[in-house]
Amino acid sequence: MKKIIVANWKANPDSLYKAEAILRGYQKHISFFKQADCVICPPLVLVPLLISRIQLFGARAGAQNVASISGGTYTGEVSASMIKSVGVTYAIIGHSERRKMGEMDDVINQKILQALKAGLIPIVAVGESEKNEDAHHILDIQVKAALRGVSASRARKILFAYEPRWAISKGVHDTRGSGDTPEHAIEKMIYIRRILANAYGAAMAQKARVLYGGSVRASTVAPFVKKGYGFDGVLVGGASLNPREFAKLVRAVIL
Ligand code: PGA
């Protein structure tokens, strides 16, 4: 199975022109991109303008958020079905930067239910905020809350991303970041699979795809996605805004 590489552009870049330039940069390395399942998540307003270029190199588009409601009198919200209707395939839900803005587990659960109903594949970000927190306890709460009311057949579609907030970089210029160690992160991946096994059985947990996120760089990614016991892919923020670094990263993942 191909590894999944999710590019989370966050609130960057600040214009359509610059976004197109990033994609032109990616395009130079099209042969690498085709060997992974790449998901590009630009700011939502740019997605309809970029989607044909994204699909050109075999990647899919993702949203960075969806509304917790299906539509109606909610000024400023964008529903999962609206997002799906412009050709988006994935949606990041519960990112720690959104949790920090006040997004709670019950809202995240509603967003996951909306995304699944609309046919989007949720990429659910989970993990502790501070290094000294009890990660297993937090994963227990977050993963269980995310899955409330989700049937086994729908749960299979969800991707989980273990992305502790303390490991996230400060963006494209933070070239070293303070990411997690592969050993610590892989232990958390195993724990997420244990929660899934308790909820839906061992077979489902084994097949579930779990990603790592937090300061992923070309020079450090390989041990996270090691064949056999590594993660199924990575969620990349800062490094995805630099096409040359991102192409190197994709290459390191597929090798
Ligand atoms: P980072 O961001 O790769 O810049 O640490 C990852 C993310 O927040 O999704």
mmCIF file of C-alpha atoms and ligand atoms in Angstrom:
data_model
loop_
_atom_site.group_PDB
_atom_site.id
_atom_site.type_symbol
_atom_site.label_atom_id
_atom_site.label_comp_id
_atom_site.label_asym_id
_atom_site.label_seq_id
_atom_site.Cartn_x
_atom_site.Cartn_y
_atom_site.Cartn_z
ATOM 1 C CA MET A 1 0.000 0.000 0.000
ATOM 2 C CA LYS A 2 1.272 3.493 -0.858
ATOM 3 C CA LYS A 3 2.251 5.805 1.996
ATOM 4 C CA ILE A 4 0.011 8.810 2.600
ATOM 5 C CA ILE A 5 1.595 12.263 2.655
ATOM 6 C CA VAL A 6 -0.672 15.122 3.697
ATOM 7 C CA ALA A 7 0.471 18.701 3.019
ATOM 8 C CA ASN A 8 -1.203 21.058 5.475
ATOM 9 C CA TRP A 9 -0.567 24.585 4.229
ATOM 10 C CA LYS A 10 -2.455 26.117 7.196
ATOM 11 C CA ALA A 11 -3.151 29.856 6.621
ATOM 12 C CA ASN A 12 -0.467 30.089 3.904
ATOM 13 C CA PRO A 13 0.471 31.471 1.417
ATOM 14 C CA ASP A 14 -1.194 34.883 1.324
ATOM 15 C CA SER A 15 -2.262 34.878 -2.343
ATOM 16 C CA LEU A 16 -3.481 32.668 -5.165
ATOM 17 C CA TYR A 17 -0.396 33.661 -7.145
ATOM 18 C CA LYS A 18 1.951 32.285 -4.475
ATOM 19 C CA ALA A 19 -0.150 29.130 -4.071
ATOM 20 C CA GLU A 20 0.136 28.443 -7.790
ATOM 21 C CA ALA A 21 3.896 28.916 -7.539
ATOM 22 C CA ILE A 22 4.104 26.248 -4.807
ATOM 23 C CA LEU A 23 2.177 23.800 -6.989
ATOM 24 C CA ARG A 24 4.405 24.594 -9.980
ATOM 25 C CA GLY A 25 7.331 23.758 -7.697
ATOM 26 C CA TYR A 26 5.728 20.428 -6.739
ATOM 27 C CA GLN A 27 5.062 19.635 -10.392
ATOM 28 C CA LYS A 28 8.769 19.501 -11.191
ATOM 29 C CA HIS A 29 8.923 16.373 -9.021
ATOM 30 C CA ILE A 30 5.779 14.743 -10.365
ATOM 31 C CA SER A 31 7.346 11.269 -10.599
ATOM 32 C CA PHE A 32 7.894 11.160 -6.808
ATOM 33 C CA PHE A 33 4.414 12.405 -6.016
ATOM 34 C CA LYS A 34 2.811 9.664 -8.067
ATOM 35 C CA GLN A 35 4.467 7.005 -5.919
ATOM 36 C CA ALA A 36 2.660 8.118 -2.764
ATOM 37 C CA ASP A 37 -0.931 9.016 -1.933
ATOM 38 C CA CYS A 38 -0.429 12.772 -1.679
ATOM 39 C CA VAL A 39 -3.134 14.970 -0.205
ATOM 40 C CA ILE A 40 -2.731 18.730 -0.616
ATOM 41 C CA CYS A 41 -4.675 20.940 1.801
ATOM 42 C CA PRO A 42 -4.480 24.613 0.749
ATOM 43 C CA PRO A 43 -6.654 27.273 2.396
ATOM 44 C CA LEU A 44 -10.199 26.306 1.449
ATOM 45 C CA VAL A 45 -10.967 29.419 -0.601
ATOM 46 C CA LEU A 46 -8.150 28.482 -2.999
ATOM 47 C CA VAL A 47 -9.100 24.823 -3.409
ATOM 48 C CA PRO A 48 -11.548 25.173 -6.341
ATOM 49 C CA LEU A 49 -8.951 27.282 -8.170
ATOM 50 C CA LEU A 50 -6.130 24.796 -7.613
ATOM 51 C CA ILE A 51 -7.849 21.436 -7.715
ATOM 52 C CA SER A 52 -7.258 20.610 -11.379
ATOM 53 C CA ARG A 53 -3.538 21.288 -10.962
ATOM 54 C CA ILE A 54 -3.470 19.140 -7.793
ATOM 55 C CA GLN A 55 -5.172 16.267 -9.592
ATOM 56 C CA LEU A 56 -2.788 16.614 -12.530
ATOM 57 C CA PHE A 57 0.014 15.059 -10.546
ATOM 58 C CA GLY A 58 -2.128 12.320 -9.097
ATOM 59 C CA ALA A 59 -2.716 14.012 -5.734
ATOM 60 C CA ARG A 60 -6.030 14.691 -3.991
ATOM 61 C CA ALA A 61 -7.279 17.863 -2.392
ATOM 62 C CA GLY A 62 -8.075 18.121 1.295
ATOM 63 C CA ALA A 63 -9.804 20.707 3.467
ATOM 64 C CA GLN A 64 -8.269 21.854 6.761
ATOM 65 C CA ASN A 65 -11.631 21.949 8.517
ATOM 66 C CA VAL A 66 -15.372 21.367 7.963
ATOM 67 C CA ALA A 67 -18.444 22.786 9.692
ATOM 68 C CA SER A 68 -20.065 20.778 12.472
ATOM 69 C CA ILE A 69 -23.491 21.453 10.920
ATOM 70 C CA SER A 70 -24.912 20.476 7.545
ATOM 71 C CA GLY A 71 -25.954 23.987 6.489
ATOM 72 C CA GLY A 72 -28.484 26.709 7.302
ATOM 73 C CA THR A 73 -28.253 29.913 9.312
ATOM 74 C CA TYR A 74 -24.581 29.690 10.350
ATOM 75 C CA THR A 75 -22.783 32.714 8.897
ATOM 76 C CA GLY A 76 -19.294 31.957 7.693
ATOM 77 C CA GLU A 77 -19.505 28.164 7.930
ATOM 78 C CA VAL A 78 -18.696 25.803 5.044
ATOM 79 C CA SER A 79 -20.388 22.414 5.203
ATOM 80 C CA ALA A 80 -18.806 19.075 4.407
ATOM 81 C CA SER A 81 -21.144 18.500 1.460
ATOM 82 C CA MET A 82 -20.241 21.907 -0.051
ATOM 83 C CA ILE A 83 -16.579 20.967 0.267
ATOM 84 C CA LYS A 84 -17.186 17.541 -1.245
ATOM 85 C CA SER A 85 -19.099 19.093 -4.149
ATOM 86 C CA VAL A 86 -16.028 20.990 -5.398
ATOM 87 C CA GLY A 87 -14.007 17.795 -5.668
ATOM 88 C CA VAL A 88 -12.311 17.610 -2.269
ATOM 89 C CA THR A 89 -11.567 14.073 -0.994
ATOM 90 C CA TYR A 90 -10.144 14.503 2.530
ATOM 91 C CA ALA A 91 -10.683 16.794 5.522
ATOM 92 C CA ILE A 92 -8.316 17.411 8.433
ATOM 93 C CA ILE A 93 -10.450 17.534 11.580
ATOM 94 C CA GLY A 94 -9.446 18.340 15.151
ATOM 95 C CA HIS A 95 -6.048 19.836 14.366
ATOM 96 C CA SER A 96 -4.374 20.969 17.585
ATOM 97 C CA GLU A 97 -4.231 24.562 16.316
ATOM 98 C CA ARG A 98 -8.030 24.470 16.093
ATOM 99 C CA ARG A 99 -8.340 22.721 19.450
ATOM 100 C CA LYS A 100 -6.223 25.574 20.857
ATOM 101 C CA MET A 101 -8.754 28.028 19.409
ATOM 102 C CA GLY A 102 -11.406 26.339 21.524
ATOM 103 C CA GLU A 103 -12.631 23.442 19.403
ATOM 104 C CA MET A 104 -13.833 20.759 21.800
ATOM 105 C CA ASP A 105 -14.095 16.976 21.413
ATOM 106 C CA ASP A 106 -17.884 16.991 20.962
ATOM 107 C CA VAL A 107 -17.669 19.528 18.113
ATOM 108 C CA ILE A 108 -14.851 17.522 16.543
ATOM 109 C CA ASN A 109 -17.074 14.428 16.740
ATOM 110 C CA GLN A 110 -19.899 16.324 14.968
ATOM 111 C CA LYS A 111 -17.465 17.432 12.256
ATOM 112 C CA ILE A 112 -16.311 13.840 11.744
ATOM 113 C CA LEU A 113 -19.928 12.657 11.442
ATOM 114 C CA GLN A 114 -20.673 15.441 8.925
ATOM 115 C CA ALA A 115 -17.573 14.632 6.872
ATOM 116 C CA LEU A 116 -18.357 10.921 6.763
ATOM 117 C CA LYS A 117 -21.977 11.597 5.785
ATOM 118 C CA ALA A 118 -20.809 13.818 2.926
ATOM 119 C CA GLY A 119 -18.298 11.204 1.713
ATOM 120 C CA LEU A 120 -15.140 13.003 2.801
ATOM 121 C CA ILE A 121 -12.311 10.995 4.381
ATOM 122 C CA PRO A 122 -11.551 12.498 7.808
ATOM 123 C CA ILE A 123 -7.927 12.880 8.898
ATOM 124 C CA VAL A 124 -8.424 13.185 12.641
ATOM 125 C CA ALA A 125 -5.530 14.798 14.495
ATOM 126 C CA VAL A 126 -4.995 13.657 18.082
ATOM 127 C CA GLY A 127 -2.261 14.011 20.672
ATOM 128 C CA GLU A 128 -1.221 15.720 23.864
ATOM 129 C CA SER A 129 -0.471 19.464 24.017
ATOM 130 C CA GLU A 130 2.471 19.465 26.399
ATOM 131 C CA LYS A 131 5.401 17.081 26.517
ATOM 132 C CA ASN A 132 4.845 16.226 30.177
ATOM 133 C CA GLU A 133 1.165 15.306 29.771
ATOM 134 C CA ASP A 134 -0.125 11.733 29.991
ATOM 135 C CA ALA A 135 -0.366 11.038 26.257
ATOM 136 C CA HIS A 136 -2.221 7.723 26.621
ATOM 137 C CA HIS A 137 -4.890 9.290 28.798
ATOM 138 C CA ILE A 138 -5.395 12.112 26.291
ATOM 139 C CA LEU A 139 -5.480 9.742 23.327
ATOM 140 C CA ASP A 140 -8.093 7.671 25.157
ATOM 141 C CA ILE A 141 -10.322 10.715 25.551
ATOM 142 C CA GLN A 142 -9.764 12.179 22.075
ATOM 143 C CA VAL A 143 -10.005 8.987 20.026
ATOM 144 C CA LYS A 144 -13.064 7.690 21.890
ATOM 145 C CA ALA A 145 -14.810 11.067 21.585
ATOM 146 C CA ALA A 146 -13.968 11.249 17.865
ATOM 147 C CA LEU A 147 -15.585 7.858 17.251
ATOM 148 C CA ARG A 148 -18.822 8.439 19.173
ATOM 149 C CA GLY A 149 -21.719 7.318 16.966
ATOM 150 C CA VAL A 150 -19.415 6.170 14.138
ATOM 151 C CA SER A 151 -20.321 2.728 12.770
ATOM 152 C CA ALA A 152 -17.586 0.140 12.173
ATOM 153 C CA SER A 153 -17.931 0.419 8.386
ATOM 154 C CA ARG A 154 -17.465 4.201 8.533
ATOM 155 C CA ALA A 155 -14.716 4.077 11.150
ATOM 156 C CA ARG A 156 -12.601 2.100 8.693
ATOM 157 C CA LYS A 157 -12.423 5.144 6.433
ATOM 158 C CA ILE A 158 -10.976 7.470 9.085
ATOM 159 C CA LEU A 159 -7.256 8.253 9.147
ATOM 160 C CA PHE A 160 -5.846 9.159 12.536
ATOM 161 C CA ALA A 161 -2.805 11.419 12.814
ATOM 162 C CA TYR A 162 -0.791 11.309 16.014
ATOM 163 C CA GLU A 163 0.379 14.893 16.172
ATOM 164 C CA PRO A 164 1.320 16.158 19.636
ATOM 165 C CA ARG A 165 1.077 19.936 19.716
ATOM 166 C CA TRP A 166 4.498 20.353 21.346
ATOM 167 C CA ALA A 167 6.122 18.674 18.326
ATOM 168 C CA ILE A 168 4.657 21.019 15.693
ATOM 169 C CA SER A 169 7.104 23.395 14.005
ATOM 170 C CA LYS A 170 6.833 27.140 13.745
ATOM 171 C CA GLY A 171 6.419 26.964 9.981
ATOM 172 C CA VAL A 172 8.451 26.993 6.812
ATOM 173 C CA HIS A 173 11.444 28.836 8.302
ATOM 174 C CA ASP A 174 11.744 26.523 11.296
ATOM 175 C CA THR A 175 13.935 24.031 9.493
ATOM 176 C CA ARG A 176 14.810 21.917 12.513
ATOM 177 C CA GLY A 177 11.550 21.868 14.433
ATOM 178 C CA SER A 178 11.235 19.995 17.703
ATOM 179 C CA GLY A 179 9.487 16.875 16.460
ATOM 180 C CA ASP A 180 8.870 13.691 18.387
ATOM 181 C CA THR A 181 11.258 10.735 18.307
ATOM 182 C CA PRO A 182 10.181 7.831 16.086
ATOM 183 C CA GLU A 183 10.253 5.463 19.092
ATOM 184 C CA HIS A 184 7.929 7.599 21.231
ATOM 185 C CA ALA A 185 5.577 8.317 18.313
ATOM 186 C CA ILE A 186 5.367 4.684 17.202
ATOM 187 C CA GLU A 187 4.485 3.668 20.761
ATOM 188 C CA LYS A 188 1.561 6.139 20.546
ATOM 189 C CA MET A 189 0.514 4.711 17.169
ATOM 190 C CA ILE A 190 0.347 1.264 18.773
ATOM 191 C CA TYR A 191 -1.761 2.736 21.577
ATOM 192 C CA ILE A 192 -4.184 4.325 19.072
ATOM 193 C CA ARG A 193 -4.536 0.920 17.386
ATOM 194 C CA ARG A 194 -5.271 -0.612 20.809
ATOM 195 C CA ILE A 195 -8.131 1.852 21.360
ATOM 196 C CA LEU A 196 -9.465 1.028 17.871
ATOM 197 C CA ALA A 197 -9.161 -2.702 18.575
ATOM 198 C CA ASN A 198 -11.207 -2.349 21.763
ATOM 199 C CA ALA A 199 -13.888 -0.425 19.884
ATOM 200 C CA TYR A 200 -14.060 -2.285 16.562
ATOM 201 C CA GLY A 201 -11.953 -5.443 16.828
ATOM 202 C CA ALA A 202 -8.360 -6.393 16.080
ATOM 203 C CA ALA A 203 -8.788 -6.779 12.318
ATOM 204 C CA MET A 204 -10.100 -3.238 11.913
ATOM 205 C CA ALA A 205 -7.335 -1.839 14.156
ATOM 206 C CA GLN A 206 -4.665 -3.578 12.137
ATOM 207 C CA LYS A 207 -5.982 -2.191 8.867
ATOM 208 C CA ALA A 208 -6.531 1.355 10.186
ATOM 209 C CA ARG A 209 -4.139 3.903 8.726
ATOM 210 C CA VAL A 210 -2.325 6.055 11.260
ATOM 211 C CA LEU A 211 -0.114 9.019 10.352
ATOM 212 C CA TYR A 212 2.516 10.975 12.257
ATOM 213 C CA GLY A 213 2.676 14.768 12.294
ATOM 214 C CA GLY A 214 4.960 17.299 13.970
ATOM 215 C CA SER A 215 8.085 18.888 12.420
ATOM 216 C CA VAL A 216 8.313 16.237 9.698
ATOM 217 C CA ARG A 217 11.353 17.027 7.527
ATOM 218 C CA ALA A 218 13.059 15.229 4.632
ATOM 219 C CA SER A 219 16.099 14.517 6.793
ATOM 220 C CA THR A 220 14.173 12.953 9.683
ATOM 221 C CA VAL A 221 11.093 11.298 8.169
ATOM 222 C CA ALA A 222 12.483 7.874 7.197
ATOM 223 C CA PRO A 223 12.366 6.104 10.607
ATOM 224 C CA PHE A 224 8.759 7.234 11.151
ATOM 225 C CA VAL A 225 7.555 5.406 8.043
ATOM 226 C CA LYS A 226 9.840 2.377 8.227
ATOM 227 C CA LYS A 227 8.490 -0.680 6.438
ATOM 228 C CA GLY A 228 6.893 -3.176 8.770
ATOM 229 C CA TYR A 229 6.084 -1.270 11.909
ATOM 230 C CA GLY A 230 6.186 2.430 10.965
ATOM 231 C CA PHE A 231 3.373 4.873 10.377
ATOM 232 C CA ASP A 232 1.241 4.662 7.233
ATOM 233 C CA GLY A 233 2.189 8.206 6.325
ATOM 234 C CA VAL A 234 2.812 11.723 7.564
ATOM 235 C CA LEU A 235 1.053 15.038 8.063
ATOM 236 C CA VAL A 236 3.378 17.842 7.014
ATOM 237 C CA GLY A 237 2.977 21.543 7.764
ATOM 238 C CA GLY A 238 5.910 23.946 7.314
ATOM 239 C CA ALA A 239 7.979 21.711 5.043
ATOM 240 C CA SER A 240 5.117 21.415 2.543
ATOM 241 C CA LEU A 241 5.371 25.145 1.707
ATOM 242 C CA ASN A 242 8.884 24.704 0.339
ATOM 243 C CA PRO A 243 8.515 22.627 -2.859
ATOM 244 C CA ARG A 244 12.124 21.485 -2.941
ATOM 245 C CA GLU A 245 12.092 20.338 0.713
ATOM 246 C CA PHE A 246 8.682 18.736 0.245
ATOM 247 C CA ALA A 247 9.804 16.816 -2.863
ATOM 248 C CA LYS A 248 12.850 15.554 -0.929
ATOM 249 C CA LEU A 249 10.523 14.520 1.887
ATOM 250 C CA VAL A 250 8.210 12.624 -0.482
ATOM 251 C CA ARG A 251 11.264 10.895 -1.937
ATOM 252 C CA ALA A 252 12.489 9.881 1.530
ATOM 253 C CA VAL A 253 9.053 8.408 2.315
ATOM 254 C CA ILE A 254 8.724 6.350 -0.868
ATOM 255 C CA LEU A 255 12.273 4.954 -0.793
HETATM 256 P P1 PGA B 1 4.692 21.060 11.007
HETATM 257 O O1 PGA B 1 3.092 21.086 11.074
HETATM 258 O O2 PGA B 1 5.069 19.993 10.017
HETATM 259 O O3 PGA B 1 5.070 22.451 10.548
HETATM 260 O O4 PGA B 1 5.172 20.758 12.371
HETATM 261 C C1 PGA B 1 2.351 19.915 11.047
HETATM 262 C C2 PGA B 1 0.894 20.211 11.274
HETATM 263 O O5 PGA B 1 0.587 21.045 12.140
HETATM 264 O O6 PGA B 1 0.007 19.641 10.626
#
